[in-house]
Short mmCIF file of C-alpha atoms in Angstrom, two decimals:
data_model
loop_
_atom_site.label_atom_id
_atom_site.label_comp_id
_atom_site.label_asym_id
_atom_site.label_seq_id
_atom_site.Cartn_x
_atom_site.Cartn_y
_atom_site.Cartn_z
CA MET A 1 177.33 89.85 133.27
CA SER A 2 175.90 89.08 129.87
CA GLY A 3 174.46 85.81 131.19
CA ARG A 4 172.46 87.61 133.87
CA ILE A 5 171.09 90.09 131.27
CA GLY A 6 169.84 87.21 129.04
CA VAL A 7 168.10 85.49 131.95
CA SER A 8 166.28 88.74 132.94
CA ALA A 9 165.04 89.29 129.33
CA MET A 10 163.72 85.76 129.17
CA ALA A 11 161.95 86.21 132.50
CA ARG A 12 160.25 89.40 131.29
CA SER A 13 159.13 87.69 128.06
CA SER A 14 157.71 84.75 129.98
CA GLY A 15 155.81 87.14 132.25
CA ARG A 16 154.25 88.91 129.24
CA ILE A 17 153.16 85.63 127.70
CA ALA A 18 151.63 84.50 130.96
CA LEU A 19 149.77 87.84 131.31
CA PHE A 20 148.40 87.49 127.71
CA VAL A 21 147.21 83.94 128.39
CA ILE A 22 145.48 85.09 131.59
CA LEU A 23 143.69 87.92 129.70
CA VAL A 24 142.48 85.61 126.91
CA PHE A 25 141.20 83.11 129.47
CA GLY A 26 139.40 85.86 131.34
CA VAL A 27 137.65 87.17 128.21
CA THR A 28 136.58 83.66 127.21
CA LEU A 29 135.27 83.01 130.71
CA VAL A 30 133.27 86.25 130.73
CA SER A 31 131.79 85.46 127.30
CA SER A 32 130.82 81.97 128.44
CA LEU A 33 129.23 83.31 131.60
CA LYS A 34 127.32 85.98 129.56
CA LEU A 35 126.11 83.36 127.05
CA HIS A 36 125.09 81.06 129.92
CA ALA A 37 123.25 83.94 131.57
CA GLN A 38 121.46 84.71 128.29
CA GLN A 39 120.50 81.07 127.80
CA SER A 40 119.31 80.91 131.38
CA ALA A 41 117.32 84.11 130.85
CA ALA A 42 115.82 82.74 127.62
CA GLY A 43 114.68 79.57 129.37
CA ARG A 44 112.14 81.15 131.74
CA MET A 45 108.62 80.71 130.29
CA GLU A 46 105.10 81.11 131.61
CA VAL A 47 101.99 79.73 129.83
CA ARG A 48 98.38 80.53 130.81
CA VAL A 49 95.11 79.30 129.23
CA LYS A 50 91.81 81.08 129.80
CA PRO A 51 89.35 79.45 130.21
CA ASP A 52 90.76 76.01 130.83
CA THR A 53 87.36 74.30 130.54
CA LEU A 54 85.15 74.91 127.51
CA ARG A 55 82.91 73.30 124.89
CA VAL A 56 83.55 72.30 121.31
CA GLY A 57 83.73 75.36 119.12
CA ASP A 58 84.20 77.81 122.01
CA PRO A 59 87.11 80.26 121.73
CA PHE A 60 89.89 80.49 124.29
CA THR A 61 93.06 82.54 124.78
CA MET A 62 96.53 81.16 125.41
CA THR A 63 99.15 83.65 126.72
CA VAL A 64 102.85 82.73 126.55
CA SER A 65 105.37 85.00 128.34
CA MET A 66 109.16 84.55 128.16
CA ASP A 67 112.19 86.57 129.34
CA VAL A 68 114.74 87.06 126.57
CA PRO A 69 117.87 89.23 126.20
CA ALA A 70 117.25 92.85 125.27
CA GLY A 71 118.47 92.52 121.65
CA ALA A 72 117.08 89.05 120.94
CA HIS A 73 114.58 88.18 118.21
CA VAL A 74 111.90 85.62 119.06
CA THR A 75 110.18 83.46 116.42
CA TRP A 76 106.81 82.41 117.86
CA PRO A 77 105.36 79.15 116.51
CA THR A 78 101.88 78.57 115.05
CA PRO A 79 99.81 75.37 114.79
CA ALA A 80 101.21 73.26 111.96
CA ASP A 81 97.93 71.49 111.07
CA SER A 82 94.88 73.65 110.45
CA ASN A 83 92.67 70.52 110.59
CA GLY A 84 93.95 69.49 114.04
CA PRO A 85 92.16 69.71 117.38
CA PHE A 86 92.94 73.43 117.63
CA GLY A 87 92.80 76.31 115.24
CA LEU A 88 93.81 79.98 115.23
CA ARG A 89 91.05 82.58 115.15
CA ALA A 90 93.40 85.52 114.53
CA PRO A 91 97.11 86.18 113.95
CA VAL A 92 99.42 85.91 116.98
CA HIS A 93 99.54 89.20 118.92
CA VAL A 94 103.05 89.87 120.32
CA THR A 95 103.92 92.55 122.90
CA GLY A 96 107.12 93.28 124.83
CA SER A 97 108.37 95.36 127.78
CA GLU A 98 112.02 96.31 128.33
CA GLY A 99 113.65 95.64 131.74
CA GLY A 100 117.37 96.33 131.60
CA ALA A 101 119.42 93.51 130.12
CA THR A 102 116.31 91.36 129.54
CA ARG A 103 112.98 91.90 127.82
CA LYS A 104 109.72 90.24 128.69
CA GLU A 105 107.96 89.27 125.46
CA THR A 106 104.37 88.03 125.48
CA ALA A 107 102.50 86.24 122.68
CA GLU A 108 98.73 86.00 122.79
CA TYR A 109 97.05 83.17 120.83
CA SER A 110 93.31 83.45 120.09
CA MET A 111 92.28 79.85 119.40
CA VAL A 112 89.29 77.52 119.16
CA ALA A 113 88.96 73.84 120.10
CA TRP A 114 87.46 71.24 117.75
CA SER A 115 87.95 68.02 119.76
CA VAL A 116 86.60 66.83 123.12
CA GLY A 117 88.32 65.54 126.27
CA LYS A 118 91.57 66.52 127.90
CA LEU A 119 93.75 68.09 125.25
CA THR A 120 97.28 69.42 125.15
CA VAL A 121 98.08 72.52 123.12
CA ALA A 122 101.23 71.26 121.43
CA LEU A 123 103.15 73.83 119.38
CA PRO A 124 106.60 73.76 117.79
CA ASP A 125 109.59 74.98 119.83
CA ILE A 126 110.35 78.69 120.20
CA LYS A 127 113.48 80.05 118.51
CA VAL A 128 115.48 82.90 120.07
CA SER A 129 118.18 84.60 117.97
CA THR A 130 120.89 86.61 119.80
CA ASN A 131 123.95 88.07 118.04
CA GLY A 132 123.72 85.51 115.24
CA THR A 133 123.32 82.61 117.69
CA GLU A 134 119.96 80.74 117.64
CA THR A 135 118.67 79.09 120.79
CA VAL A 136 115.77 76.64 120.73
CA VAL A 137 113.47 76.82 123.77
CA PRO A 138 111.07 73.86 124.17
CA PHE A 139 107.42 74.92 124.27
CA GLN A 140 105.73 74.09 127.57
CA ALA A 141 102.45 72.73 126.25
CA PRO A 142 99.48 73.52 128.53
CA SER A 143 96.41 71.32 128.83
CA LEU A 144 92.68 72.07 128.94
CA PHE A 145 89.42 70.16 129.02
CA VAL A 146 86.84 70.38 126.24
CA GLU A 147 83.31 69.26 127.08
CA SER A 148 80.97 67.61 124.59
CA VAL A 149 77.69 69.25 123.66
CA LEU A 150 75.98 65.88 123.19
CA PRO A 151 73.83 64.36 125.94
CA ALA A 152 75.12 61.42 127.96
CA ASP A 153 72.87 59.10 126.00
CA THR A 154 73.17 60.06 122.37
CA SER A 155 70.06 58.04 121.52
CA LEU A 156 67.99 60.67 123.35
CA ARG A 157 69.27 63.41 121.09
CA VAL A 158 66.48 64.83 118.96
CA PRO A 159 67.85 66.65 115.91
CA LYS A 160 66.34 69.93 114.85
CA PRO A 161 64.10 69.92 111.81
CA ALA A 162 65.89 70.56 108.55
CA LYS A 163 65.91 74.13 107.37
CA GLY A 164 64.82 75.13 103.94
CA LEU A 165 67.22 75.95 101.16
CA PHE A 166 68.57 79.44 100.90
CA PRO A 167 66.37 81.51 98.58
CA ARG A 168 67.92 82.14 95.20
CA VAL A 169 69.05 85.72 94.82
CA ILE A 170 67.97 86.89 91.37
CA PRO A 171 70.12 89.67 89.89
CA TRP A 172 68.22 92.80 88.96
CA TRP A 173 69.04 92.45 85.30
CA GLU A 174 67.46 88.96 85.17
CA MET A 175 64.33 90.29 86.85
CA TRP A 176 63.99 93.41 84.69
CA TRP A 177 65.27 92.23 81.30
CA PRO A 178 61.74 91.63 79.86
CA VAL A 179 60.78 95.20 80.77
CA LEU A 180 64.02 96.52 79.27
CA LEU A 181 63.40 94.49 76.10
CA VAL A 182 59.87 95.91 75.76
CA LEU A 183 61.18 99.44 76.30
CA LEU A 184 63.86 98.85 73.66
CA LEU A 185 61.29 97.60 71.15
CA LEU A 186 59.04 100.59 71.87
CA ALA A 187 62.00 102.94 71.38
CA ILE A 188 62.80 101.30 68.02
CA VAL A 189 59.17 101.56 66.88
CA PHE A 190 59.00 105.20 67.98
CA TRP A 191 62.24 105.96 66.12
CA LEU A 192 60.96 104.30 62.93
CA VAL A 193 57.60 106.12 63.10
CA SER A 194 59.22 109.49 63.77
CA ARG A 195 61.71 108.90 60.97
CA ARG A 196 58.89 108.07 58.58
CA LYS A 197 56.96 111.17 59.63
CA ARG A 198 60.06 113.29 59.27
CA ARG A 199 60.68 111.88 55.82
CA ARG A 200 57.05 112.55 54.88
CA VAL A 201 57.34 116.13 56.13
CA LEU A 202 60.52 116.57 54.12
CA MET A 203 58.79 115.21 51.04
CA ILE A 204 55.91 117.60 51.57
CA GLU A 205 58.29 120.51 52.10
CA LEU A 206 60.47 119.63 49.10
CA ASP A 207 58.62 122.00 46.74
CA PRO A 208 61.45 123.44 44.63
CA PHE A 209 60.32 127.06 44.84
CA ALA A 210 59.59 126.90 48.60
CA ARG A 211 63.00 125.32 49.23
CA ALA A 212 64.72 127.97 47.09
CA GLU A 213 62.96 130.77 48.97
CA ARG A 214 63.95 129.21 52.28
CA ASP A 215 67.58 128.94 51.17
CA PHE A 216 67.61 132.57 50.00
CA GLN A 217 66.21 133.72 53.35
CA ARG A 218 68.81 131.67 55.21
CA LEU A 219 71.51 133.18 53.03
CA ASP A 220 70.24 136.69 53.88
CA ARG A 221 70.41 135.89 57.62
CA LEU A 222 74.05 134.86 57.29
CA ALA A 223 74.92 138.40 56.15
CA LEU A 224 78.03 137.24 54.31
CA GLY A 225 78.24 140.50 52.34
CA GLU A 226 78.47 142.55 55.52
CA ALA A 227 81.08 140.13 56.87
CA GLY A 228 83.40 140.74 53.91
CA GLU A 229 82.68 137.46 52.08
CA GLN A 230 80.97 138.89 48.99
CA GLY A 231 82.34 136.21 46.65
CA ARG A 232 81.00 133.40 48.79
CA PHE A 233 77.66 135.19 49.04
CA VAL A 234 77.32 135.35 45.22
CA ALA A 235 78.46 131.73 44.77
CA LEU A 236 75.88 130.43 47.26
CA ALA A 237 73.07 132.47 45.69
CA VAL A 238 73.88 131.05 42.23
CA GLU A 239 74.07 127.56 43.78
CA VAL A 240 70.49 127.96 45.07
CA LEU A 241 69.41 129.05 41.55
CA ARG A 242 71.07 126.05 39.90
CA THR A 243 69.55 123.64 42.46
CA TYR A 244 66.08 125.02 41.65
CA LEU A 245 66.66 124.65 37.91
CA SER A 246 67.92 121.06 38.34
CA VAL A 247 64.58 120.14 39.94
CA ARG A 248 62.36 121.98 37.43
CA ILE A 249 64.38 120.83 34.40
CA SER A 250 65.68 117.27 34.75
CA GLU A 251 68.48 117.77 32.20
CA ALA A 252 69.94 120.79 34.03
CA THR A 253 71.97 118.80 36.58
CA LEU A 254 74.45 120.34 38.99
CA ALA A 255 77.31 118.54 37.25
CA LEU A 256 77.03 120.78 34.17
CA THR A 257 79.24 123.79 33.62
CA SER A 258 77.68 127.21 33.10
CA ASP A 259 77.99 126.99 29.30
CA GLU A 260 76.51 123.47 29.26
CA LEU A 261 73.68 124.64 31.50
CA LEU A 262 72.83 127.47 29.10
CA VAL A 263 72.74 125.01 26.19
CA VAL A 264 70.31 122.78 28.09
CA VAL A 265 67.91 125.49 29.33
CA THR A 266 67.83 127.67 26.20
CA PRO A 267 65.06 125.64 24.46
CA ASP A 268 62.89 125.99 27.58
CA SER A 269 60.69 129.09 27.28
CA ARG A 270 60.33 129.36 31.04
CA VAL A 271 64.00 130.32 31.58
CA PRO A 272 65.05 133.90 30.78
CA THR A 273 68.42 133.05 29.26
CA GLN A 274 69.15 136.71 28.42
CA ARG A 275 69.28 137.35 32.21
CA LEU A 276 70.76 133.99 33.25
CA SER A 277 73.78 134.10 30.90
CA PRO A 278 75.46 137.30 32.26
CA LEU A 279 74.72 136.23 35.85
CA LEU A 280 76.47 132.86 35.40
CA ALA A 281 79.41 134.48 33.61
CA GLU A 282 79.98 137.03 36.35
CA ALA A 283 79.53 134.39 39.08
CA ASP A 284 82.17 132.18 37.41
CA ALA A 285 84.58 135.11 37.26
CA ILE A 286 84.05 135.74 40.97
CA LYS A 287 84.20 132.10 42.02
CA PHE A 288 86.99 130.80 39.81
CA GLY A 289 88.82 133.96 38.71
CA GLN A 290 88.91 135.60 42.14
CA HIS A 291 87.28 138.67 40.60
CA PRO A 292 86.72 141.29 43.31
CA VAL A 293 83.15 142.36 43.92
CA ALA A 294 81.73 145.07 46.15
CA ALA A 295 79.09 144.34 48.75
CA PRO A 296 76.29 146.33 46.98
CA HIS A 297 76.98 144.64 43.66
CA ALA A 298 77.09 141.22 45.34
CA ARG A 299 73.69 142.00 46.80
CA GLU A 300 72.38 142.93 43.32
CA LEU A 301 73.63 139.61 41.88
CA ALA A 302 71.94 137.65 44.67
CA LEU A 303 68.67 139.54 44.08
CA GLU A 304 68.98 138.81 40.36
CA ALA A 305 69.34 135.08 41.05
CA ARG A 306 66.27 135.22 43.29
CA ALA A 307 64.34 137.15 40.63
CA ILE A 308 65.21 134.55 37.97
CA VAL A 309 63.90 131.81 40.27
CA SER A 310 60.67 133.76 40.79
CA GLY A 311 60.31 134.33 37.03
CA VAL A 312 60.84 130.68 36.19
CA GLU A 313 58.35 129.70 38.91
CA GLN A 314 55.71 132.08 37.53
CA ALA A 315 56.22 130.76 34.01
CA ASP A 316 56.02 127.22 35.30
CA GLU A 317 52.84 128.05 37.19
CA VAL A 318 51.33 129.44 33.99
CA ARG A 319 52.35 126.28 32.15
CA ARG A 320 50.87 124.12 34.90
CA ALA A 321 47.65 126.16 34.82
CA GLU A 322 47.46 125.74 31.03
CA ALA A 323 48.12 122.02 31.43
CA ARG A 324 45.34 121.77 34.02
CA ALA A 325 42.96 123.74 31.80
CA GLN A 326 43.82 121.54 28.83
CA GLN A 327 43.31 118.41 30.92
CA LYS A 328 39.96 119.80 32.07
CA THR A 329 38.93 120.57 28.48
CA GLU A 330 40.05 117.12 27.32
CA LYS A 331 38.13 115.57 30.17
CA LYS A 332 34.97 117.49 29.21
CA ASP A 333 35.40 116.47 25.55
CA GLU A 334 35.85 112.87 26.62
CA GLN A 335 32.75 113.00 28.75
CA LYS A 336 30.83 114.60 25.83
CA ARG A 337 31.99 111.86 23.45
CA GLU A 338 31.01 109.22 25.98
CA ARG A 339 27.50 110.73 26.31
CA GLN A 340 27.11 110.87 22.53
CA GLN A 341 28.30 107.28 22.26
CA ARG A 342 25.78 106.19 24.89
CA LYS A 343 23.00 108.01 23.03
CA ILE A 344 23.94 106.28 19.77
CA GLU A 345 24.02 102.87 21.47
CA GLU A 346 20.67 103.54 23.15
CA GLU A 347 19.14 104.59 19.81
CA ARG A 348 20.44 101.40 18.17
CA ALA A 349 19.01 99.36 21.00
CA ARG A 350 15.60 101.01 20.64
CA LYS A 351 15.56 100.43 16.86
CA ALA A 352 16.56 96.80 17.31
CA SER A 353 13.82 96.35 19.86
CA ARG A 354 11.24 97.95 17.58
CA ARG A 355 12.21 95.68 14.68
CA GLY A 356 11.79 92.63 16.87
CA LYS A 357 8.32 93.65 17.90
CA GLU A 358 7.28 94.31 14.27
CA ALA A 359 8.62 90.94 13.17
CA ALA A 360 6.62 89.23 15.92
#
């Protein structure tokens, strides 16, 4: 009884093993048949050349069509030597159309021929990759005929006359640089002349009193007192006064303090020191001591500074008039002395001449 049970178990095990072997064999067979079908499908190729007869330098189109599996990747070759009998005019144009398990892929080559005679368009093999497996498909090289453009007897060929050289293209800056240089020189000359004129005008306008009056008028237009800046208004008015004095009196420079300025200008009779001293003292208190000042009083101080400038200018004008009158008087005296001297010399000459005649 136990012997029969052992035999049955062994028979069932053997049957399972045989069934497993049959399944493995079947799967392998199906895979082989599928791979063979894919390789067979990848082997169908069609090559067309249009036109098949042409001349040297004429373009032509070569169309290569091939059926490949639906998921395959095709690597299309290109001419290896660009100096060979053929050359590409544009990149390879690839198109494809699906058709179930296969796909028809077409590559269009736009080429040009550089040799004559019957030629074969030889390209490297095509590579088809499917599921990690690469299949090499030999390229079916087509042939075409390239005619020569030379006559049958090359000795009868008359070459065209040589063409002239290309004209030199001159950049605009090379053509116009002399004009630009002249314009630049004219601009420099104009700038120098205008600068000289401006400096001359400034020198003419640099009359101390006229400049002081102009500065006072500009200060009035600023209206600093009405804007709440009375201290700045007084300081600027006194600054205009001191600038005027520094021009009229060379020792009264702007670097002096108020006390030093009074010491320098006191000997000068043109400067009313009894009016200048309290003005400078109050201006220093406002400028350095932050002394508050009302707008009306600030206006009075500015008017006082302007009045002192006018007084000094009038006194200076009187002094200049006296100097001119004195120079005129001295000039008349000099001319009178010269006339008297000429009369004396003429009288001496007449006497000397008379003595010579008497001696003769």
